[in-house]
CSV table of C-alpha atoms in Angstrom, one decimal:
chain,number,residue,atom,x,y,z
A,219,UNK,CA,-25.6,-4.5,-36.0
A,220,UNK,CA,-29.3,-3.5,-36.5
A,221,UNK,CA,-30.0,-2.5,-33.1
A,222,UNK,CA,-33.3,-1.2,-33.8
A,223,UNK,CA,-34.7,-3.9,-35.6
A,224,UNK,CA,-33.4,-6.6,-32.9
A,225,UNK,CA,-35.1,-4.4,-30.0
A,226,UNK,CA,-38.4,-4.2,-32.3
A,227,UNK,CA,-38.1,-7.8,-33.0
A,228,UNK,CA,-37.4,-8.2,-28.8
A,229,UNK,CA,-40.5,-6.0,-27.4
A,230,UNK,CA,-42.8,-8.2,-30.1
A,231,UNK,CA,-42.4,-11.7,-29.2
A,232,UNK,CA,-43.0,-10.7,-24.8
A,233,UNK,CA,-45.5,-9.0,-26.2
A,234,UNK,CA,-47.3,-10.7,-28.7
A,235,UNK,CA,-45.7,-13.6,-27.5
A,236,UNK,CA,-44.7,-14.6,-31.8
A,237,UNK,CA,-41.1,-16.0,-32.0
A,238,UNK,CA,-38.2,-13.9,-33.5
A,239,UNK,CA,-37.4,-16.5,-36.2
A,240,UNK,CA,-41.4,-15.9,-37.4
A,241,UNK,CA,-40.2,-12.1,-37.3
A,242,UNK,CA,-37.3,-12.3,-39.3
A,243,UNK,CA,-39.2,-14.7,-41.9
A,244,UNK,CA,-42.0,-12.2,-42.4
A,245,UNK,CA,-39.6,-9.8,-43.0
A,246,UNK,CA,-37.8,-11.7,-45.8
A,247,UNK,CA,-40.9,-12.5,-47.1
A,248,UNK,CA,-42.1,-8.2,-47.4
A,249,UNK,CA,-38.8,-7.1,-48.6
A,250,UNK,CA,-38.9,-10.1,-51.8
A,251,UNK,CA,-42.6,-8.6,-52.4
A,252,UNK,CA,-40.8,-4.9,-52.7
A,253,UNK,CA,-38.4,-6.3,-55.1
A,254,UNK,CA,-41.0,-7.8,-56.7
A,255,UNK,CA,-43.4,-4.6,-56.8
A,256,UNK,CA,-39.9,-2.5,-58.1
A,257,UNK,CA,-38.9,-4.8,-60.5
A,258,UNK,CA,-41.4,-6.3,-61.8
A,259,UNK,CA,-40.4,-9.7,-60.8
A,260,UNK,CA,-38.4,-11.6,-58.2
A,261,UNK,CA,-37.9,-15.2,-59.6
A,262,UNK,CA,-34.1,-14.9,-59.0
A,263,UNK,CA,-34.0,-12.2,-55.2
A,264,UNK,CA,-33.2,-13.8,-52.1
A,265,UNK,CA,-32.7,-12.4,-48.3
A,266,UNK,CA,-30.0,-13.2,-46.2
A,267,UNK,CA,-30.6,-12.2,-42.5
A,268,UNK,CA,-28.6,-12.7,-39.7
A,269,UNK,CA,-30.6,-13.8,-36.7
A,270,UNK,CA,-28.2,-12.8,-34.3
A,271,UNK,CA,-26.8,-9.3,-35.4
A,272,UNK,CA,-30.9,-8.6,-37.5
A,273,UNK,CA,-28.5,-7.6,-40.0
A,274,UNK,CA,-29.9,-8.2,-43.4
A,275,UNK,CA,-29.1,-7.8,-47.3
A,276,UNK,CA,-31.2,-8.4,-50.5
A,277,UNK,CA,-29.5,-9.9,-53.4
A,278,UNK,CA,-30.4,-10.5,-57.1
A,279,UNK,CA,-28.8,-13.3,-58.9
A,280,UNK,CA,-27.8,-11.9,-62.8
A,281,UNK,CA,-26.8,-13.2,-66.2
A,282,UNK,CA,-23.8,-11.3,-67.7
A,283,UNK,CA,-24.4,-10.4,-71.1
A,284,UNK,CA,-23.0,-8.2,-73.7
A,285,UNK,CA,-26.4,-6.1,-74.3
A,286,UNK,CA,-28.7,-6.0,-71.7
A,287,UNK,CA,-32.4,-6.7,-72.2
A,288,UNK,CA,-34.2,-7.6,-69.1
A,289,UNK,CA,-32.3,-5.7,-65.8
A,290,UNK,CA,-33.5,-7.4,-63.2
A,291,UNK,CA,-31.7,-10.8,-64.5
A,292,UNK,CA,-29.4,-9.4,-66.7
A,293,UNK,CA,-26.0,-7.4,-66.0
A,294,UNK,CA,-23.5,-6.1,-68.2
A,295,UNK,CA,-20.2,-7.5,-68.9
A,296,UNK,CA,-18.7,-3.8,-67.8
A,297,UNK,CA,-20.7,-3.6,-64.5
A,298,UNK,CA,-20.2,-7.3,-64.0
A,299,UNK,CA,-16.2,-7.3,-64.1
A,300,UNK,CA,-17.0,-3.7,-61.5
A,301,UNK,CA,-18.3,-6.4,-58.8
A,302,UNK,CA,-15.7,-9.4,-60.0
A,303,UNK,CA,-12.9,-8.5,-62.2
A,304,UNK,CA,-13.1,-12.6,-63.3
A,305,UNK,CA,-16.8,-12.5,-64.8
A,306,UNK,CA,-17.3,-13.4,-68.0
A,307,UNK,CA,-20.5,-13.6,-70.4
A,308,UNK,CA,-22.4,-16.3,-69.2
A,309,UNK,CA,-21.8,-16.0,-65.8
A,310,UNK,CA,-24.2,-15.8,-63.4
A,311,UNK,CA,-23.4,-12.7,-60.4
A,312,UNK,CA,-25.3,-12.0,-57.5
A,313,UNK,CA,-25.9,-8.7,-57.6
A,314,UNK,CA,-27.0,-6.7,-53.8
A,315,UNK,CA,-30.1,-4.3,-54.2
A,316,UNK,CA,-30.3,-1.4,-52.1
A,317,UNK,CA,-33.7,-1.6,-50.0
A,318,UNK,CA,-33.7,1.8,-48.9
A,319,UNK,CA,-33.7,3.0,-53.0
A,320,UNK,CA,-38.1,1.2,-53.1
A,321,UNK,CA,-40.1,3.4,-54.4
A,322,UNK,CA,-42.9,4.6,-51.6
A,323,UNK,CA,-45.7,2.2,-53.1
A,324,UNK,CA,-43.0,-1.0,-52.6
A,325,UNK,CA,-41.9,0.3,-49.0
A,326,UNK,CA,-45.8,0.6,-48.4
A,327,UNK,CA,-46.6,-3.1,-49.4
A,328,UNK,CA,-43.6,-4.4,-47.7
A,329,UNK,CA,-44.8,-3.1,-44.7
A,330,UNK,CA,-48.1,-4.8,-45.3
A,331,UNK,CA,-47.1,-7.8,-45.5
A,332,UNK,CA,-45.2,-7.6,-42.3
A,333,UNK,CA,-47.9,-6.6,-40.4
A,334,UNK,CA,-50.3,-9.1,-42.0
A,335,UNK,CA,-47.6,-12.1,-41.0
A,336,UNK,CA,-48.0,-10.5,-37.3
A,337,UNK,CA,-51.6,-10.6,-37.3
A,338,UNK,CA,-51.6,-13.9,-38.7
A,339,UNK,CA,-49.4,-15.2,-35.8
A,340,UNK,CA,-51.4,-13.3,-33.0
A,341,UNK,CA,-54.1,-15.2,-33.9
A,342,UNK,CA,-52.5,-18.7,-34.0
A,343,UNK,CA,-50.9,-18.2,-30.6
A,344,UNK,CA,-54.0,-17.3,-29.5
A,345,UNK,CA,-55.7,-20.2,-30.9
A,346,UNK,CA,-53.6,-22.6,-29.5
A,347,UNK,CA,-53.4,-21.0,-26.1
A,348,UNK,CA,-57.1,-21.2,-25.6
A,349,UNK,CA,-57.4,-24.8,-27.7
A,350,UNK,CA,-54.9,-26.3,-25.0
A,351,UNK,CA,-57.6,-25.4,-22.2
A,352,UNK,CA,-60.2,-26.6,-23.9
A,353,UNK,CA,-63.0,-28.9,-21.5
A,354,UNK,CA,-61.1,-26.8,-18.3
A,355,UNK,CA,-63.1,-23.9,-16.2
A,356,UNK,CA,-61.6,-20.1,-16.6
A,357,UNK,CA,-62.5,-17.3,-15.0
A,358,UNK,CA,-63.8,-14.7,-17.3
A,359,UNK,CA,-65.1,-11.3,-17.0
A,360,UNK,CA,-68.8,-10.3,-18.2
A,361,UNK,CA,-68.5,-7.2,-21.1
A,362,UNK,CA,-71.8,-6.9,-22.2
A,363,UNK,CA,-75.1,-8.5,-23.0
A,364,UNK,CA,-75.5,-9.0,-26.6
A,365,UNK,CA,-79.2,-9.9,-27.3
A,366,UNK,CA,-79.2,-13.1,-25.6
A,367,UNK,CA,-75.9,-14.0,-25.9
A,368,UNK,CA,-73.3,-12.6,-23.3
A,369,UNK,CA,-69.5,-11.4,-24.1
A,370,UNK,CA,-67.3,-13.2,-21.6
A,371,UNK,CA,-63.5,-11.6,-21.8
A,372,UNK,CA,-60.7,-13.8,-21.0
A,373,UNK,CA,-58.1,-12.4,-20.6
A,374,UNK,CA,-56.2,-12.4,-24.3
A,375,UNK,CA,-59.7,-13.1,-26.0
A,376,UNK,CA,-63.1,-12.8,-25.4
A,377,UNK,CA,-65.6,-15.8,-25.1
A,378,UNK,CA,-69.5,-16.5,-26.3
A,379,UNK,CA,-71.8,-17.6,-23.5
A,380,UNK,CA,-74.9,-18.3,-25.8
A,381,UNK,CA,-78.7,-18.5,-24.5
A,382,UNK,CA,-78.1,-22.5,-24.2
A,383,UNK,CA,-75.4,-23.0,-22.1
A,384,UNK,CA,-76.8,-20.3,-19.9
A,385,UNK,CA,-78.5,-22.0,-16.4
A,386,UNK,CA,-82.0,-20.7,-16.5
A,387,UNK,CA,-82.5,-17.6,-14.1
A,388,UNK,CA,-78.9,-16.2,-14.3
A,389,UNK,CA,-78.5,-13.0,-14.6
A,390,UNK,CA,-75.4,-11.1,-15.3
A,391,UNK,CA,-73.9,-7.5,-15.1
A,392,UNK,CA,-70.9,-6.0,-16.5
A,393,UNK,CA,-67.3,-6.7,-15.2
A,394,UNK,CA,-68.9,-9.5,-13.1
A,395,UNK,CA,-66.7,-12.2,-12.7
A,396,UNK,CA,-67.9,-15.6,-13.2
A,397,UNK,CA,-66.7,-19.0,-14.0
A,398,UNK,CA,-67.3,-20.9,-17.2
A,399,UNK,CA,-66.4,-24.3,-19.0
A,400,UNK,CA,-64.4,-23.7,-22.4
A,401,UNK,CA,-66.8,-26.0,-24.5
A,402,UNK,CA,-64.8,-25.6,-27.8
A,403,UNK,CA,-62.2,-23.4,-29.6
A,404,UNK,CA,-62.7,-22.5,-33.3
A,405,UNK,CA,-60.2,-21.4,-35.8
A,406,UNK,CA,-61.8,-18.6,-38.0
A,407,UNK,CA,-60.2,-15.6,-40.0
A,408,UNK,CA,-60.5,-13.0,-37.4
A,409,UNK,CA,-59.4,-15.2,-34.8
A,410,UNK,CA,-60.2,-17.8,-32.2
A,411,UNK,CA,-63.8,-17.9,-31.2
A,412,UNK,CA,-64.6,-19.6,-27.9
A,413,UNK,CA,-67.4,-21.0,-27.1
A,414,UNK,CA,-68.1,-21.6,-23.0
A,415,UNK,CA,-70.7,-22.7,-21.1
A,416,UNK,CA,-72.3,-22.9,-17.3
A,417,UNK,CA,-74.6,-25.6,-17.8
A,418,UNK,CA,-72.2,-28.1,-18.8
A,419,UNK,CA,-71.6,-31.5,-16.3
A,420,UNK,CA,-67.9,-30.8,-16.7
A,421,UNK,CA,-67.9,-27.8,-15.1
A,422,UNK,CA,-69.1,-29.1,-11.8
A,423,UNK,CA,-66.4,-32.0,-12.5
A,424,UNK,CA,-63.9,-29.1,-13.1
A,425,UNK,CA,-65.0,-27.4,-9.9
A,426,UNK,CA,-64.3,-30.4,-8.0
A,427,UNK,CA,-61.0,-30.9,-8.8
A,428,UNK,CA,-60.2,-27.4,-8.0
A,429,UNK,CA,-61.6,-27.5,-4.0
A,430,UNK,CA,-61.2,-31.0,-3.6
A,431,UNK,CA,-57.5,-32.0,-3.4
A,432,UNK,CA,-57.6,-35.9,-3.2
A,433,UNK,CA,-59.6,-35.3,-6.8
A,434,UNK,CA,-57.3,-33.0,-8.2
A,435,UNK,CA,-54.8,-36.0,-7.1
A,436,UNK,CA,-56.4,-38.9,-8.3
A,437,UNK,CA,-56.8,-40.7,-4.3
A,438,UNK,CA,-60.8,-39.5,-5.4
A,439,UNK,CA,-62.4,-40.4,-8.5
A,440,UNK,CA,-65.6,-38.8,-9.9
A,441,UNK,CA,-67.2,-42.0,-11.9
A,442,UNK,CA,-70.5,-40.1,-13.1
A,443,UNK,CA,-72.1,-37.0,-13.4
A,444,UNK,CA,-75.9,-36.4,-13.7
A,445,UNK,CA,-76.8,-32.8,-13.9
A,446,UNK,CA,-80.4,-30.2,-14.2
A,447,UNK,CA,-78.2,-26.9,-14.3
A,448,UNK,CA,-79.8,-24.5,-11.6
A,449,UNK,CA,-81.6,-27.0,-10.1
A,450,UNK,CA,-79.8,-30.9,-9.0
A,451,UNK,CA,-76.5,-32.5,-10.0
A,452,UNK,CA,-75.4,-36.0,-8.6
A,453,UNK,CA,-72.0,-36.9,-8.3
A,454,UNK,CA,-71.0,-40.5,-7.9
A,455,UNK,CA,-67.8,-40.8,-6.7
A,456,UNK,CA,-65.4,-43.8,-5.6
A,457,UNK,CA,-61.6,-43.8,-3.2
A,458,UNK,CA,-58.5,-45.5,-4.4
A,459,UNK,CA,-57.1,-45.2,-0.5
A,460,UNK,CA,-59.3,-47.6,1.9
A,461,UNK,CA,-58.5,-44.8,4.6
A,462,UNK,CA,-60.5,-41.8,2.4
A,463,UNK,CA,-64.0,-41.6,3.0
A,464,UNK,CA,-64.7,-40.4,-1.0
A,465,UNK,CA,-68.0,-38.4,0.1
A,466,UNK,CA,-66.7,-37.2,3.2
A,467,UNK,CA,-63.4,-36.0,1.4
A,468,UNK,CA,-65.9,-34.2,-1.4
A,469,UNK,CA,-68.1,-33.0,1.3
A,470,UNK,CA,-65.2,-31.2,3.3
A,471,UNK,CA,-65.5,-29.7,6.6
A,472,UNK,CA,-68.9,-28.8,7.5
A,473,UNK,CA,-69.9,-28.7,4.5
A,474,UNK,CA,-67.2,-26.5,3.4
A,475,UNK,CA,-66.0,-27.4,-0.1
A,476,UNK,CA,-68.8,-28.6,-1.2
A,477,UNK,CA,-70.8,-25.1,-0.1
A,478,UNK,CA,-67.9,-23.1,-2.2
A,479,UNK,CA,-68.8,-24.8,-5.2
A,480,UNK,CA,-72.7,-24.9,-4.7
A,481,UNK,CA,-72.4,-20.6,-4.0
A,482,UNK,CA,-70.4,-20.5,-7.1
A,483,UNK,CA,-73.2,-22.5,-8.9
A,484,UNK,CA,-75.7,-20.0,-7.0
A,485,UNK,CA,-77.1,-22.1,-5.1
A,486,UNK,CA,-77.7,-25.6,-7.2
A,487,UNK,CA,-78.0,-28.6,-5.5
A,488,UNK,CA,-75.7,-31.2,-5.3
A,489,UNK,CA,-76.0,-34.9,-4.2
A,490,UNK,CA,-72.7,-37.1,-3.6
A,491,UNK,CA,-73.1,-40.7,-3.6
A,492,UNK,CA,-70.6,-43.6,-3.0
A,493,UNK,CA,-69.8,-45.6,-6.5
A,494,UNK,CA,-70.2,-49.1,-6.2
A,495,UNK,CA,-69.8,-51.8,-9.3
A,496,UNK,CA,-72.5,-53.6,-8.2
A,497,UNK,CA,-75.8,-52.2,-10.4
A,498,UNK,CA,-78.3,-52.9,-7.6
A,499,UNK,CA,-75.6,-51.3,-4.8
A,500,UNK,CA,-75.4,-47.8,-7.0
A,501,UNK,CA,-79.0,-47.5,-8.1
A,502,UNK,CA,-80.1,-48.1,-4.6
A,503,UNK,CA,-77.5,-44.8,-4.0
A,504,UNK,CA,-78.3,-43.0,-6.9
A,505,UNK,CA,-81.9,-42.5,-5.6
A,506,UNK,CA,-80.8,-41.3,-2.5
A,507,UNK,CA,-82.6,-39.8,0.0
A,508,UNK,CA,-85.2,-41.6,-0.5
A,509,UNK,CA,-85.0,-45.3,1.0
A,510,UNK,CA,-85.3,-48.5,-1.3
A,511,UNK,CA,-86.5,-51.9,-0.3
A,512,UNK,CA,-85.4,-54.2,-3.4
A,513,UNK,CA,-83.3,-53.6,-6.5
A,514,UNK,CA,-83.6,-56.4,-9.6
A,515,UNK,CA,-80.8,-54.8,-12.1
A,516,UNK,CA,-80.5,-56.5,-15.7
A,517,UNK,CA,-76.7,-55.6,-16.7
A,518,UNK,CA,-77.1,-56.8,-20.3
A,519,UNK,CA,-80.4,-55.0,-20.7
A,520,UNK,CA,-79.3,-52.5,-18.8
A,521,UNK,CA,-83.1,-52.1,-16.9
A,522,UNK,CA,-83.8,-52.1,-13.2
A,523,UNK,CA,-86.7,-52.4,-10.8
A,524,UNK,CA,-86.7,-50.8,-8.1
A,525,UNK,CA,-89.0,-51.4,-5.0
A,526,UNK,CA,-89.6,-48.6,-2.3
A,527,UNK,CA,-92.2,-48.1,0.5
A,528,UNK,CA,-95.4,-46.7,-0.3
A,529,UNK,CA,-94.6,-43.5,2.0
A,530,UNK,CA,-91.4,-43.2,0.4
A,531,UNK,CA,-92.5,-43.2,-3.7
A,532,UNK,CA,-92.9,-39.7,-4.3
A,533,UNK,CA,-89.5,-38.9,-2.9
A,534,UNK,CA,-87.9,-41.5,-5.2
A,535,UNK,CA,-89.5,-40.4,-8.1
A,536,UNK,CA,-89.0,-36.4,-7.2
A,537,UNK,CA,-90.8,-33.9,-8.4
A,538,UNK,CA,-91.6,-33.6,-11.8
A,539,UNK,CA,-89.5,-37.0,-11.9
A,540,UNK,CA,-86.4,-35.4,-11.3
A,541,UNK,CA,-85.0,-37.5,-8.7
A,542,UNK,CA,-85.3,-40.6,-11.1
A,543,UNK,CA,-84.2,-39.0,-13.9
A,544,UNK,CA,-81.0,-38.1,-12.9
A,545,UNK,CA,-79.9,-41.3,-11.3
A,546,UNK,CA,-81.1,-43.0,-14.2
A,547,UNK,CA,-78.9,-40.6,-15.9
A,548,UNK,CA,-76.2,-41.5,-13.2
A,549,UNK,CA,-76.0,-45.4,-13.2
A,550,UNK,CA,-76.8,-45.6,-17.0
A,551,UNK,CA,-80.1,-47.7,-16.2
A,552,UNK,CA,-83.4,-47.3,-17.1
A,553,UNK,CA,-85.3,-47.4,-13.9
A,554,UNK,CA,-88.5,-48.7,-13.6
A,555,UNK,CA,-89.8,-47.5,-10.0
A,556,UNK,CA,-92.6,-49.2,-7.7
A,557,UNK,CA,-94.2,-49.1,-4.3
A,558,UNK,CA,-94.1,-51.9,-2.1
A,559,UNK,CA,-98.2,-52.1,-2.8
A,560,UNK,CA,-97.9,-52.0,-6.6
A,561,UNK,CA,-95.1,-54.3,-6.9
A,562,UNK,CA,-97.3,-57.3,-4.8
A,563,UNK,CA,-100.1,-57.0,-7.1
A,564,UNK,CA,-98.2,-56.7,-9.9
A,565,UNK,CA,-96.6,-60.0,-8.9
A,566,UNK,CA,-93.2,-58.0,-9.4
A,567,UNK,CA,-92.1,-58.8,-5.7
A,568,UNK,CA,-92.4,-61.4,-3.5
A,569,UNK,CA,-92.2,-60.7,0.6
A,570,UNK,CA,-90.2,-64.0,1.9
A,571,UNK,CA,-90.6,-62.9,5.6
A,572,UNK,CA,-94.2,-62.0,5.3
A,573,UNK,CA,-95.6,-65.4,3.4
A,574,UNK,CA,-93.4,-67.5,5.8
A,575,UNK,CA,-95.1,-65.8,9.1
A,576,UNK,CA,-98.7,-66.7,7.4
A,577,UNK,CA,-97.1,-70.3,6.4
A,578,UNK,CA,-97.0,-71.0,10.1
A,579,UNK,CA,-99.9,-68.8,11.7
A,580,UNK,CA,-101.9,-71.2,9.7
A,581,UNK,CA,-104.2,-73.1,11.6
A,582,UNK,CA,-104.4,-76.2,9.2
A,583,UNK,CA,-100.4,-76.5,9.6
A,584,UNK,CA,-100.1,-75.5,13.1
A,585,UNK,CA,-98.0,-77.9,15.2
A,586,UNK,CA,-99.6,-79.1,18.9
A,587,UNK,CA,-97.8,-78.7,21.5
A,588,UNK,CA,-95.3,-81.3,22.8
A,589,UNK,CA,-97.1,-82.7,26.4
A,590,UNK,CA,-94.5,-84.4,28.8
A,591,UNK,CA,-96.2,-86.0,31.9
A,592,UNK,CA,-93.5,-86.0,34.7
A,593,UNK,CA,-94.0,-88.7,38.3
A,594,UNK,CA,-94.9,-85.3,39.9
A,595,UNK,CA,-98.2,-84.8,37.5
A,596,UNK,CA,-99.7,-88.0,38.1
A,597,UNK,CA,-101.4,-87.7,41.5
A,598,UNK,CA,-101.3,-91.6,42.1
A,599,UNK,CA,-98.1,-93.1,42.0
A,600,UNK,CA,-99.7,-96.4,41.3
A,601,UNK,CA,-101.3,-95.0,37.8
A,602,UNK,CA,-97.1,-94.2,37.3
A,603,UNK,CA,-96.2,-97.5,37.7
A,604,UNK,CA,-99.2,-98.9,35.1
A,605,UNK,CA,-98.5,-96.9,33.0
A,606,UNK,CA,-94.7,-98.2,32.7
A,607,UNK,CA,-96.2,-101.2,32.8
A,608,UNK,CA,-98.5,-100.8,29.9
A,609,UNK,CA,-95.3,-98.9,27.9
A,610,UNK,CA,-93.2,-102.2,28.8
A,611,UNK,CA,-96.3,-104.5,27.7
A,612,UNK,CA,-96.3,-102.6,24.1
A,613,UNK,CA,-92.1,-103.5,24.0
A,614,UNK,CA,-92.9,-106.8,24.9
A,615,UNK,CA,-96.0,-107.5,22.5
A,616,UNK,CA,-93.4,-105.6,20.0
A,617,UNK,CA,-90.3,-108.4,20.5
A,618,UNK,CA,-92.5,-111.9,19.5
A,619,UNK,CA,-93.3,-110.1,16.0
A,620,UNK,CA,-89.3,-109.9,15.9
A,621,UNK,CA,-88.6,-113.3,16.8
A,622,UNK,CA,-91.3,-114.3,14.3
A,623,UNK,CA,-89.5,-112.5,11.8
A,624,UNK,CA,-86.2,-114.9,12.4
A,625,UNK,CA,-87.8,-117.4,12.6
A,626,UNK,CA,-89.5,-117.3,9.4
A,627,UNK,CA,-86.1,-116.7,7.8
């Protein structure tokens, strides 16, 4: 048993984390490229290797012939019938070569090509360990400041934060830890080169799922994500569970998980609406705080008009338009916002309640007053009883025109 080969083989796959059976074919494939570089050729060598014991022999496969011309296929009939006392010319007889007899130049290149196989599998691992958390949050370590690109070290690999998916106003210092989205995973020569980022929506998305457990189980489900970096994100989210409040569950305890994720964003803002599948419902949260009077949504045009009070426009819109911006952003819409004033004259909005007060405060349509006259109003009870009489007398002169009527018929 190679013993020294299998504990070799052992320490490098926990450490480099590169399976024995990659091992053992890197090693066939150096010691055919010795036979190759001491020979001159090695159409006709092959390893066999025993993946249990790591015990190994190379062997040539020769022509027996009665004058040899070409020794690394050829073999004598006398040193044939040495190995098998049955060969004959024409056979073919595998002949073992002795590793250990390489030349330095062979041993050299064999070695080479082992190491080379190693490094080739390092850097597949490591590809694939970092390409199976891609669009996830790590937590990396700052190394150094490189122009105005920053070194992120993750662990096994380091990562490229460039000036782009930086959030304006961050600063960072060596061996500060800070968290980042892994925005994509390269395969290159010298290895795998990450790309993360702290200004990506994901990464709040990300963030949420890690403090928020009814996210990171699926009760609450982020629908959208609108985001400034450094400045405002909004978050609609929606509940699977009638008995989960999906805000209140984001929001946490006083404020709790929601302030661990806004500290971790140093300090950006963050609004969480409820989702709704109505358009008017969820662009009349999206604008939130600000308070809305009407919302006309066009689904297939995917446009919306939105009324507010006059006090309340600047607050819609937000400053520098930011509010409107990112639910427009959020909902998918292309909101079109309006005071209360501008949307009358525009002829945009109509108020029902307001017309219909005017409709009746109008003196040219204004009912009069019902007038009952009760026995008690009429001072003389005699006026009472004419004018019952008169009402009687209009019946009366009323029946004859009836009668008439029949009789005509």
């Amino acid at each position: 048993m190679n013993r020294e080969l299998m504990e070799a083989l052992d320490t490098l796959e926990k450490e480099k984390n590169i399976s024995k059976a990659t091992l053992l074919e890197a090693i066939e494939q150096s010691l055919i490229q010795a036979c190759k570089n001491h020979f001159g050729k090695a159409d006709n060598v092959h390893v066999s290797i025993n993946p249990d014991t790591c015990d190994f022999g190379v062997y040539a496969d020769r022509t027996v012939v009665e004058y040899v011309d070409d020794p690394a296929e050829e073999i004598s009939l006398v040193e044939a019938q040495k190995i098998s006392s049955s060969a004959q010319i024409g056979d073919i007889i595998k002949v073992q070569i002795h590793s250990d007899k390489f030349g330095r130049i062979a041993t050299q290149n064999a070695k080479n090509v082992i190491l080379q196989k190693i490094r080739e599998e390092e850097r597949k691992v490591l590809y694939d360990q970092y390409y199976g958390i891609e669009k996830e949050v790590v937590t990396g370590i700052v190394q150094r400041v490189m122009g105005r690109n920053v070194s992120i070290n993750l662990g096994k690999a380091d990562a490229i934060l460039s000036e782009n998916e930086q959030v304006k106003g961050e600063t960072f210092k060596p061996t500060e830890r800070i968290k980042v989205y892994i925005l994509e995973v390269k395969d290159t020569p010298k290895g795998p080169r990450i790309l993360v980022s702290r200004t990506h929506p994901g990464l709040v998305k990300r963030l949420f799922e890690t403090e928020v457990t009814e996210v990171q189980e699926g009760t609450v489900e982020i629908k959208s994500i609108a985001r400034e970096a450094g400045s405002r994100t909004k978050i609609a989210v929606a509940s699977n569970d009638p008995n989960v409040d999906p805000v209140g569950a984001c929001v946490g305890v006083n404020g709790s998980r929601v302030g661990a994720i806004v500290n971790e964003l140093r300090g950006e803002k963050i609004d969480i609406i409820n989702w709704d599948e109505n358009p008017a419902i969820l662009i009349e949260n999206a604008l939130s705080p600000a308070k809305v009077i009407a919302v006309m949504a066009d689904p297939d045009e995917k446009t919306a008009l939105v009324v507010v009070p006059d006090y309340q426009l600047s607050l819609a819109i937000g400053k520098e338009g930011q509010n409107a911006r990112l639910a427009a952003r959020l909902t998918g819409f292309k909101i079109d916002i309006k005071s209360e004033t501008q949307a009358k004259e525009s002829g945009d909005f109509y108020d029902y309640d307001e017309d219909e007060d005017e409709y009746y405060d109008d003196e040219e349509y204004e009912e009069e007053p019902e007038y009952t006259e009760s026995a008690e109003d009429i001072e003389n009870p005699a006026d009472a009883e004419e004018s019952y009489e008169e009402e009687q007398s209009f019946d009366e002169g009323a029946a004859p025109a009836e009668e008439n009527y029949e009789d005509e018929e």
